[in-house]
Short mmCIF file of C-alpha atoms and ligand atoms in Angstrom, two decimals:
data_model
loop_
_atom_site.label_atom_id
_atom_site.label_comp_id
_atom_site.label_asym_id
_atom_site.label_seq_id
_atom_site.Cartn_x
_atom_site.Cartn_y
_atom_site.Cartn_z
CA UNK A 1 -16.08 29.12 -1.73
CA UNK A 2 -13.27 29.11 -3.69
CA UNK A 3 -10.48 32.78 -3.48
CA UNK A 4 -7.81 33.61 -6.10
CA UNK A 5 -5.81 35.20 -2.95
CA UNK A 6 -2.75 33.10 -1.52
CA UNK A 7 -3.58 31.89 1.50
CA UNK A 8 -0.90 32.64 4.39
CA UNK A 9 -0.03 29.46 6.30
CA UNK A 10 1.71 26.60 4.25
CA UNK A 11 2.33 22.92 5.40
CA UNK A 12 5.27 22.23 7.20
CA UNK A 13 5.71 19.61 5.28
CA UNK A 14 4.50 19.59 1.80
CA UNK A 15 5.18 15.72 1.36
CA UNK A 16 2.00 14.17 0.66
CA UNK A 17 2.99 11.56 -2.14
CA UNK A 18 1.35 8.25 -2.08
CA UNK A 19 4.76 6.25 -1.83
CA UNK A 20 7.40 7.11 -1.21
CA UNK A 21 5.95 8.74 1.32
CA UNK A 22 6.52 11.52 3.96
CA UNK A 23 9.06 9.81 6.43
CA UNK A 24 7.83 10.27 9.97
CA UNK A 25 7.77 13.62 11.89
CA UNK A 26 11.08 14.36 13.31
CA UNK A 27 12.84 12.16 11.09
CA UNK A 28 16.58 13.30 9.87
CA UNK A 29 19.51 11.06 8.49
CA UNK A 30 20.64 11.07 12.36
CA UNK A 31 17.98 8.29 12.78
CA UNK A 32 20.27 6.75 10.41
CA UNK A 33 24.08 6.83 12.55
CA UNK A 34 23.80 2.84 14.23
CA UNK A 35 23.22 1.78 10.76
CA UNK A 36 25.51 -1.58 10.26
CA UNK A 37 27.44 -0.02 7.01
CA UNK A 38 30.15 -1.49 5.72
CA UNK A 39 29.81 -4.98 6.83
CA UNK A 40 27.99 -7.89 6.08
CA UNK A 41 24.20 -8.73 6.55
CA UNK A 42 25.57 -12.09 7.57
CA UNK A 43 27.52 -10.97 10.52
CA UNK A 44 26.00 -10.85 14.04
CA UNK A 45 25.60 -7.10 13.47
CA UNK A 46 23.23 -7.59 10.34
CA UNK A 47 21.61 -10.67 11.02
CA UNK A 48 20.99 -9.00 14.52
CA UNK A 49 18.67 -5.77 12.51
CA UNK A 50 17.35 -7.94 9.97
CA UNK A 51 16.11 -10.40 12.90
CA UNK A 52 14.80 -6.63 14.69
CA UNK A 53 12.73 -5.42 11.76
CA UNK A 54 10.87 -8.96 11.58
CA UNK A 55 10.41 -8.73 15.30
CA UNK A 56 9.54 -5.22 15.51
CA UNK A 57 7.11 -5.55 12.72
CA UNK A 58 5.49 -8.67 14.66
CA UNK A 59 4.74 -6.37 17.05
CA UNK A 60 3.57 -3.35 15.46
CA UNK A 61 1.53 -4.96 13.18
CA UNK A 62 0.16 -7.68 15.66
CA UNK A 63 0.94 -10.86 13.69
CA UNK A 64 0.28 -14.11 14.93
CA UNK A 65 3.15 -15.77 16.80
CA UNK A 66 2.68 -19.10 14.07
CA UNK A 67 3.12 -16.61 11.10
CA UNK A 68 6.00 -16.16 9.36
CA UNK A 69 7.71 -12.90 8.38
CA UNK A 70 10.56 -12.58 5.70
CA UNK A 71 12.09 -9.62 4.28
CA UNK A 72 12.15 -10.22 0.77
CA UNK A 73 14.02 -8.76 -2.32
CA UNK A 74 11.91 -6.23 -4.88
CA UNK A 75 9.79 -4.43 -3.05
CA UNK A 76 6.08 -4.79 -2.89
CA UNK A 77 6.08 -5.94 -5.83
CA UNK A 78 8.75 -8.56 -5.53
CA UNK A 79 6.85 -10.38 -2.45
CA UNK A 80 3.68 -10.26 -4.43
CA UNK A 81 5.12 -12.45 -7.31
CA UNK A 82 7.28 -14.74 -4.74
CA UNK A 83 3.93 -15.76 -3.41
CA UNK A 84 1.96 -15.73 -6.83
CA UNK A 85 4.85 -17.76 -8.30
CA UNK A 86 5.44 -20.30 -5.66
CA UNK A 87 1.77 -20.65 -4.51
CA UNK A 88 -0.86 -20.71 -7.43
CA UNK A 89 -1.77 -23.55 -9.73
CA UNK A 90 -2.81 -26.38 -7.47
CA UNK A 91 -6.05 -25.22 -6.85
CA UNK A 92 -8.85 -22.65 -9.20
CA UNK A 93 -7.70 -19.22 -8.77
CA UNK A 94 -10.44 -16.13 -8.13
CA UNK A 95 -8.77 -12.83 -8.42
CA UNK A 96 -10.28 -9.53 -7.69
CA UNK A 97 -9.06 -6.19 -8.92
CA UNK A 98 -10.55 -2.66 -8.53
CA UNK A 99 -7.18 -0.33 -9.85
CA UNK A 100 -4.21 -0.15 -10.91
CA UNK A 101 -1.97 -2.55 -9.02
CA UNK A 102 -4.75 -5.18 -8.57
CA UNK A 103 -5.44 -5.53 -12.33
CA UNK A 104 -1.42 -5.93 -12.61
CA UNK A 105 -1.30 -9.25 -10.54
CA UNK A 106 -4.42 -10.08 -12.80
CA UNK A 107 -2.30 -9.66 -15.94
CA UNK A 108 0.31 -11.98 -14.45
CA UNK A 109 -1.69 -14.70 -13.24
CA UNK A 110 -3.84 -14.86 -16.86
CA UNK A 111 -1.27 -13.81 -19.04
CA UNK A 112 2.38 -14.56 -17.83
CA UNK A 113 1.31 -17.93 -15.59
CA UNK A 114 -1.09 -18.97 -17.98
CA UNK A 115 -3.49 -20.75 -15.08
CA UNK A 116 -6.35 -22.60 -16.71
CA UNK A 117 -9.01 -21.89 -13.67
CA UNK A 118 -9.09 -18.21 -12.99
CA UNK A 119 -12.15 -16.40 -12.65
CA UNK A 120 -12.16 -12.31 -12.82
CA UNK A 121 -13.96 -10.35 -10.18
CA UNK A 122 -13.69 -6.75 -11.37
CA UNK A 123 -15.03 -3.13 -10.97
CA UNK A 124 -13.93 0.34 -11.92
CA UNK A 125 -12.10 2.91 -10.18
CA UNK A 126 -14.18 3.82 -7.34
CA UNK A 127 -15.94 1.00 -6.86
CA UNK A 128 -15.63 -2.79 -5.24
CA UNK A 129 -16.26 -5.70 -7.21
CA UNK A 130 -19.60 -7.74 -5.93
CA UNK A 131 -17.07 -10.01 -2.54
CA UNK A 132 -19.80 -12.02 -1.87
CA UNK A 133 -19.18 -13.78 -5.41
CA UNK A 134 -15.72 -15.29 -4.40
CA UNK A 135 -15.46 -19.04 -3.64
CA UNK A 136 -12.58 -19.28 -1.09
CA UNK A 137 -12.20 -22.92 -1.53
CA UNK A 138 -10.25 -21.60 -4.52
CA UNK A 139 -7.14 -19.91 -4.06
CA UNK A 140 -8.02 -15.60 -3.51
CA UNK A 141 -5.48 -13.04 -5.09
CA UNK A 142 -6.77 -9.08 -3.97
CA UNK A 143 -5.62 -5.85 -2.81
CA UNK A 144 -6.44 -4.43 0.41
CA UNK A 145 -6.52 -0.86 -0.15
CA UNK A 146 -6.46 0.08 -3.79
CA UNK A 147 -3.88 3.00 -3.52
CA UNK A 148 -4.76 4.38 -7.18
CA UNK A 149 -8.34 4.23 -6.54
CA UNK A 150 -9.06 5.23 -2.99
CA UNK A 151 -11.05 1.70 -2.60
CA UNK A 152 -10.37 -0.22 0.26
CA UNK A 153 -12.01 -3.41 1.57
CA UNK A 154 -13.73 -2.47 4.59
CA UNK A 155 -12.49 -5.46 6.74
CA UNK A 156 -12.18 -8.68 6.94
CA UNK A 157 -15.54 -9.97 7.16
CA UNK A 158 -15.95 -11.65 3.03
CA UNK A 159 -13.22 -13.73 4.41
CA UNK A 160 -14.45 -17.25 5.89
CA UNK A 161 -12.36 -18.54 8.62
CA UNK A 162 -12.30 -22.05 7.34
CA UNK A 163 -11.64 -21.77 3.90
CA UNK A 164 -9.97 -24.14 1.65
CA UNK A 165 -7.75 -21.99 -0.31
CA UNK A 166 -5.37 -19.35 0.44
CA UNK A 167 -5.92 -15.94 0.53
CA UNK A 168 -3.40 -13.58 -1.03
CA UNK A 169 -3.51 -9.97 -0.17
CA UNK A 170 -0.98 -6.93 -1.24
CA UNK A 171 -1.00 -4.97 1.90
CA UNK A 172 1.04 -2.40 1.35
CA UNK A 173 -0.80 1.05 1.37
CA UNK A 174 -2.95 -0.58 4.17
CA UNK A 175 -0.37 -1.41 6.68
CA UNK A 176 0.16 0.24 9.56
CA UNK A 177 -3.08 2.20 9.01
CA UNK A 178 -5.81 -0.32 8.05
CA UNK A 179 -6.72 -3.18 10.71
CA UNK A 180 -5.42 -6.43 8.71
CA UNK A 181 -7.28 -9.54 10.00
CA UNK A 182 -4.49 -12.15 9.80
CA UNK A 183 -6.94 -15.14 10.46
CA UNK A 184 -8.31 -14.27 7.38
CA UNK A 185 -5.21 -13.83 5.38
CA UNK A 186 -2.47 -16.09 4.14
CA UNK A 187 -0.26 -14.10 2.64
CA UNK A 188 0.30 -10.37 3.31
CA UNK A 189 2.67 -8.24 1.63
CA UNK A 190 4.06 -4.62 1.80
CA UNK A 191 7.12 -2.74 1.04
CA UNK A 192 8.81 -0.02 3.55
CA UNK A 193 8.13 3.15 2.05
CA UNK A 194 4.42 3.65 2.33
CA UNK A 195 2.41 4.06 5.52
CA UNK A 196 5.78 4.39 7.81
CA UNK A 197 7.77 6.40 5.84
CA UNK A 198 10.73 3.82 5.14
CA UNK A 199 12.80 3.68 1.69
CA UNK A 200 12.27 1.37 -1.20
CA UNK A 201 13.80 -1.34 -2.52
CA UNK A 202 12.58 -4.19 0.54
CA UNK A 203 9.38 -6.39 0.70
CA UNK A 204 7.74 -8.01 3.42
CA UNK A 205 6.40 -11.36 2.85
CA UNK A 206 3.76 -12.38 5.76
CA UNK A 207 2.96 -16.50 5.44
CA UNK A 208 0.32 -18.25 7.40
CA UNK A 209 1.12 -21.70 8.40
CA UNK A 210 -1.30 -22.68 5.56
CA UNK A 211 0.69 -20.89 3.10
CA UNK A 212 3.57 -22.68 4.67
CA UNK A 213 2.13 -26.16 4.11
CA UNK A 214 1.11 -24.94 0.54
CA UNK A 215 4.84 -25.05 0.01
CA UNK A 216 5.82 -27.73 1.17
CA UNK A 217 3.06 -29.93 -0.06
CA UNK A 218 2.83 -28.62 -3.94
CA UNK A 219 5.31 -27.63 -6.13
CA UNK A 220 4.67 -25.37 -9.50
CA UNK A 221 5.01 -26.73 -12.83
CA UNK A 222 7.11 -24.19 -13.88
CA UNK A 223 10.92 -23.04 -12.80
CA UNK A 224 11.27 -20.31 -10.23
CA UNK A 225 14.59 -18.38 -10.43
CA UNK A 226 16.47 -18.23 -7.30
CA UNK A 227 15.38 -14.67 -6.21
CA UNK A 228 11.76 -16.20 -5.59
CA UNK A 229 12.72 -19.31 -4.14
CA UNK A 230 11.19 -20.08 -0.98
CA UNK A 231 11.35 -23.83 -0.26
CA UNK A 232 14.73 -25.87 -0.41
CA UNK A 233 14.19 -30.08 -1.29
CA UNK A 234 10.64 -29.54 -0.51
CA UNK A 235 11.44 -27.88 2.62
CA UNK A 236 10.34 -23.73 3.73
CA UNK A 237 13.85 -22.02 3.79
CA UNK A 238 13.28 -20.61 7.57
CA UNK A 239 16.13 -18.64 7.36
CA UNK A 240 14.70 -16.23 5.10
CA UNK A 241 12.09 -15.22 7.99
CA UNK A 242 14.99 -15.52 10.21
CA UNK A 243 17.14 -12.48 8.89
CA UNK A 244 19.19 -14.74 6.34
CA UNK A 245 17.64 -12.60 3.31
CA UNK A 246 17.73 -14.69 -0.04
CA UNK A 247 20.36 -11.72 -1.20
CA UNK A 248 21.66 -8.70 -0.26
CA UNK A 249 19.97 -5.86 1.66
CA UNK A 250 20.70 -2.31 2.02
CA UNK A 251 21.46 -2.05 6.02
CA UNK A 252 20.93 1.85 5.39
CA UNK A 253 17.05 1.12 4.57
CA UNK A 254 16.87 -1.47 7.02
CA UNK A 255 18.16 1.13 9.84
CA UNK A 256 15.28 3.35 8.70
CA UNK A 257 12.38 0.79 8.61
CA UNK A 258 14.23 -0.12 12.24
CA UNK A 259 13.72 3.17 12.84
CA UNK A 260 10.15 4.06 11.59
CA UNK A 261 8.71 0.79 13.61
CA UNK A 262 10.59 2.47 17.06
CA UNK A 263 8.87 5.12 15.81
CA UNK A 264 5.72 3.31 15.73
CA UNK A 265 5.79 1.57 18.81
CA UNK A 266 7.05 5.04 20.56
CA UNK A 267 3.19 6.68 19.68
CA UNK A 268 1.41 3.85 20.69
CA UNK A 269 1.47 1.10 18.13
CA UNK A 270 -0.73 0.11 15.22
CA UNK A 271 -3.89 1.83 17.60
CA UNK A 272 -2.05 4.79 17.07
CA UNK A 273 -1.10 4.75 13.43
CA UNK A 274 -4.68 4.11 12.34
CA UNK A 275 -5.99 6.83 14.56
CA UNK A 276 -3.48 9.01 12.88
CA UNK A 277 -4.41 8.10 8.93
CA UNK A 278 -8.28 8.34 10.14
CA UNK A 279 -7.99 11.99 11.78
CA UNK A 280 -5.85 12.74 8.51
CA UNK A 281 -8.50 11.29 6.35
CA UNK A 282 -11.14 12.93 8.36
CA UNK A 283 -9.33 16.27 6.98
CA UNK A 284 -10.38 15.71 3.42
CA UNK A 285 -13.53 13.95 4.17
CA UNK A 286 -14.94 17.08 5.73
CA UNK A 287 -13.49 19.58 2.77
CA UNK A 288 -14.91 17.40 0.25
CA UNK A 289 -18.40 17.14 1.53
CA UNK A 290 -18.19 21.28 1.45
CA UNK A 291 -16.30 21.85 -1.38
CA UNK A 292 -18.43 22.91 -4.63
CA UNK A 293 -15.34 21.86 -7.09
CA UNK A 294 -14.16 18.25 -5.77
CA UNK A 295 -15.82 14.89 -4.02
CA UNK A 296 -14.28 11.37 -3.87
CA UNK A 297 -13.66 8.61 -6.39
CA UNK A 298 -14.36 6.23 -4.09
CA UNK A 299 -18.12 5.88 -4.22
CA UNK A 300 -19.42 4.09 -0.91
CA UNK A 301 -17.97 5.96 1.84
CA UNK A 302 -17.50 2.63 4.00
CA UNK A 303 -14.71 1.47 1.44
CA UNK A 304 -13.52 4.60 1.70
CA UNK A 305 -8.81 4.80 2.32
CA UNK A 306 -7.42 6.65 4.98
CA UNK A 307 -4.27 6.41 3.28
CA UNK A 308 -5.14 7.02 -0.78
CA UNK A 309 -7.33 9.15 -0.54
CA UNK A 310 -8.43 10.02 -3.99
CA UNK A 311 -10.77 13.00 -5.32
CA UNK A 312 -12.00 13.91 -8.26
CA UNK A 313 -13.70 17.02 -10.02
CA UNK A 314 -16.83 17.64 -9.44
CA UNK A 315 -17.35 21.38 -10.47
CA UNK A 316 -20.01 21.24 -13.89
CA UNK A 317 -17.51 22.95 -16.09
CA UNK A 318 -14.02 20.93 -15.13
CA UNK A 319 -16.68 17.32 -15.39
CA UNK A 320 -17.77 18.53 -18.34
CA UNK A 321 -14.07 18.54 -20.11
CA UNK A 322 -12.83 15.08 -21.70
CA UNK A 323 -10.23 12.88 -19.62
CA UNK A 324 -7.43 14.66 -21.08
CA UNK A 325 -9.07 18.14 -20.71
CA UNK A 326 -9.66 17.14 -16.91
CA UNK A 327 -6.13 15.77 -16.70
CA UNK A 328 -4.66 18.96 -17.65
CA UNK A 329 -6.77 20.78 -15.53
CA UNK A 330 -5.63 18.29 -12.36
CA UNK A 331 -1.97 19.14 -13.99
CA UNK A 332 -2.14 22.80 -13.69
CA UNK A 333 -3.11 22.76 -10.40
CA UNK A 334 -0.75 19.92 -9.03
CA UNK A 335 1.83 22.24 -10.73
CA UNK A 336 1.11 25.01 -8.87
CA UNK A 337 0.68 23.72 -5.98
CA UNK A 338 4.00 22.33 -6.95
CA UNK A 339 5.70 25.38 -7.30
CA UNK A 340 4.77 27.03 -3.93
CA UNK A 341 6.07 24.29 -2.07
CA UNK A 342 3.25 23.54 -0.19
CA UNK A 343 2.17 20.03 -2.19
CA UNK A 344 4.21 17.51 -3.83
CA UNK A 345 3.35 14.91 -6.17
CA UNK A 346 -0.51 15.03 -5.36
CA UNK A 347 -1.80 14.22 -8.92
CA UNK A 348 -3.59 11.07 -9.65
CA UNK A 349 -1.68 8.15 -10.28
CA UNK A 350 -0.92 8.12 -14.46
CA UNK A 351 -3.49 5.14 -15.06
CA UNK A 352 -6.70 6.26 -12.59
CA UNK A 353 -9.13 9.14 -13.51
CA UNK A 354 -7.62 12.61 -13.38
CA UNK A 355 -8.26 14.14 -9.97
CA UNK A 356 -6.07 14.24 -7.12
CA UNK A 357 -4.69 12.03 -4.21
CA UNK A 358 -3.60 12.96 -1.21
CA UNK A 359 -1.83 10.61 1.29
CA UNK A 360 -3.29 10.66 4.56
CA UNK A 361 -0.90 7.92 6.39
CA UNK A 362 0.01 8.34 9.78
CA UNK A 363 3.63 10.14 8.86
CA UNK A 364 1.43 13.15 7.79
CA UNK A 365 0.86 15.32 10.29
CA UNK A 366 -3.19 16.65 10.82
CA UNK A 367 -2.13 19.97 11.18
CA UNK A 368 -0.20 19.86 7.39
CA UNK A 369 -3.37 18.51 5.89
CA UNK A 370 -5.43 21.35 7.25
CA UNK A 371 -3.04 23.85 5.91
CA UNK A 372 -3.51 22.19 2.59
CA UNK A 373 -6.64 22.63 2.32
CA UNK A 374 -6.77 26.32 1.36
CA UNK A 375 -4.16 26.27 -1.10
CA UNK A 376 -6.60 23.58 -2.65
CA UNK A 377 -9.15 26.16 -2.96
CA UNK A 378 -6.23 28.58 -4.39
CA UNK A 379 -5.58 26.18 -6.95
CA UNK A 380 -8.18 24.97 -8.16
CA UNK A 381 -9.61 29.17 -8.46
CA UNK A 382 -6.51 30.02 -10.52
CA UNK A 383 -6.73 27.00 -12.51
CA UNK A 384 -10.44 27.59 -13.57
CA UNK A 385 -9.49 31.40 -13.94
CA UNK A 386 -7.32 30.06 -16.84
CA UNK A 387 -9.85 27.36 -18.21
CA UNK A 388 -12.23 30.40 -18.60
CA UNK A 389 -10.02 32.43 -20.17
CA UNK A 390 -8.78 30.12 -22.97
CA UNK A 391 -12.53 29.77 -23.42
C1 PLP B 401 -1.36 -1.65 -3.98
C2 PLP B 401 0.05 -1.59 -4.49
N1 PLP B 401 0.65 -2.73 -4.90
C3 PLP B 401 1.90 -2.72 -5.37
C4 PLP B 401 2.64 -1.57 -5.45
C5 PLP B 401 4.04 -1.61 -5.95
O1 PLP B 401 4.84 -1.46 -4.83
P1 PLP B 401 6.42 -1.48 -4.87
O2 PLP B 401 6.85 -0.31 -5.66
O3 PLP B 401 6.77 -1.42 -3.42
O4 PLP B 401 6.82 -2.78 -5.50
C6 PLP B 401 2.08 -0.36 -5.02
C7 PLP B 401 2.83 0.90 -5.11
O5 PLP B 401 2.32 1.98 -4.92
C8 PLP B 401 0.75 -0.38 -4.53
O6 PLP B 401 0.18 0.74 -4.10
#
């Protein structure tokens, strides 16, 4: 049922953008005051944090003691091309999109690297490509947890333990929520600001001692720029997963990642988190298998994000309009919502479906999401109210 009348409680906290997103409950710039400002990233005091957050996120995220973990310059996106760059081209590539960011690394491993052997595995928003098609003797490129899409992988399981290529996988709206089975992966990346609430700007670059031997056994036809070099004379740069980052970090954001992971451990670890982004999730599962106006994008409900989550119209009349028609129906009501203060930046992202997504990470508190979900109703009844009456 859907009411035109405001309902009383808001969230707390209205932050429920898909990255950056909400920083963790309780957070204020005080978790900031030990940051190392001021000095350098090379003194004891830097390297010291910088060596923290590796260890820290060793822990959190269970990594294997014979991975390496590097804190790398750019963001998600920065450690994704390091390892693209550096890694692809001695060996058949098979790369599998499903959204957004998955059909970007696609674009720069067809178009910008130019790789001769590279084989497309693709599907729509919504959906997962066919997994049981990849060869992993060939090197793997794919995204966990498709943030624009909703689409996760469900686990591990496509993955063959003794495979001959590597597997690279852009992590980052799956950590810290989504169980990441490391035997299966050789590369893992993320940035800071998604499922723990930390700033922009950093990447994390996750290398299994295959990746490792990758780089020190084969070396790309073409020049890497300093910024994305990870081997020196044919050699891994270890200091890089050391703390000596290739350039300069902000110690600020590094304080807060510090402080998200204490945050982290302080709830119960990586356990924890998930159980968090699943109750979240749960939230919106349950409103959208009532609701009359709006069901998922994602179609099989085991691929399913806890993070992402992404919904789409399902009311006859809103379905019925063109994209743009249902994008500036999704635009009216983000804007309202908007302009209560009780959800921020909950449109879809600018290149899915229209619809809305709604991050369900463990920052977000249950309790926010459930407040949500009348204002939902709210907005969506106004927002038809109108659609009628320009009819
Ligand atoms: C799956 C995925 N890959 C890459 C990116 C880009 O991340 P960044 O802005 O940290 O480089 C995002 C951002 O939302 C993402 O969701």
């Amino acid at each position: 049922m859907t009411t035109a009348t405001k309902p009383g409680l808001r969230p707390a906290n209205p932050n429920f953008s898909s990255g950056p997103c909400a920083k963790r409950p309780g957070w204020s710039v005080e978790a900031l005051k030990a940051a190392a400002l001021g000095r350098s990233h090379r003194a004891k005091i830097g390297k010291t944090k910088l060596e923290q957050a590796i260890a820290l996120t060793r822990e959190v995220l269970n990594v294997p003691a014979d991975y390496r973990i590097g804190i790398v310059p750019a963001s998600d996106t920065g450690a994704v091309e390091m390892a693209l760059w550096s890694l692809l081209g001695e060996r058949g590539v098979d790369i599998v999109a499903w959204e957004s960011f998955g059909a970007g690394w696609v674009t720069d491993v067809v178009k910008q690297l130019k790789l001769a052997d590279v084989r497309k595995f693709e599907a729509g928003y919504g959906e997962l490509p066919d997994l049981a098609k990849i060869d992993f003797d060939r090197d793997v490129v794919f995204t966990w947890n498709g943030t624009t899409s909703g689409v996760r992988v469900a686990n591990g399981e496509f993955i063959p333990t003794n495979r001959k290529g590597l597997t690279i996988c852009d992590a980052t709206s799956a950590a810290f929520a989504q169980r990441l089975d490391f035997e299966k992966l050789d590369v893992v990346t993320f940035s800071w600001q998604k499922a723990l609430g930390g700033e922009g700007a950093h990447g994390m670059l996750i290398l299994s001692p295959r990746a490792v031997e990758r780089l020190e056994t084969y070396k790309p036809a073409w020049p890497l720029p300093k910024i994305f070099r990870l081997t020196s004379g044919g050699k891994l740069i270890e200091g890089i997963f050391k703390g000596e980052t290739i350039n300069t970090p902000s110690m600020l954001c590094v304080e807060d990642y510090i402080d998200a992971l204490l945050w982290a451990k302080s709830i119960g670890g990586l356990e924890t988190l998930i159980a968090r982004a699943d109750a979240n999730a749960a939230v919106l599962d349950r409103f959208a298998d009532k609701s009359a106006w709006l069901g998922h994008l994602a179609v099989d409900p085991a691929t399913r994000s806890n993070t992402s989550v992404c919904l789409s119209f399902t009311d006859p009349d809103v379905a019925a309009l063109d994209a743009d028609g249902q994008a500036a129906f999704a635009k009216g009501m983000v804007s309202a919502l908007d302009k209560e203060g009780v959800a921020y930046d909950i449109g879809s992202y600018r290149d899915a479906p229209p619809g809305l997504r709604i991050w369900c990470g463990a920052t977000v508190e249950t309790a926010d999401l459930e407040a949500l979900l009348p204002w939902l109703d709210w907005a969506f009844a106004a927002q038809k109210a109108s659609l009628k009456a320009a009819a």
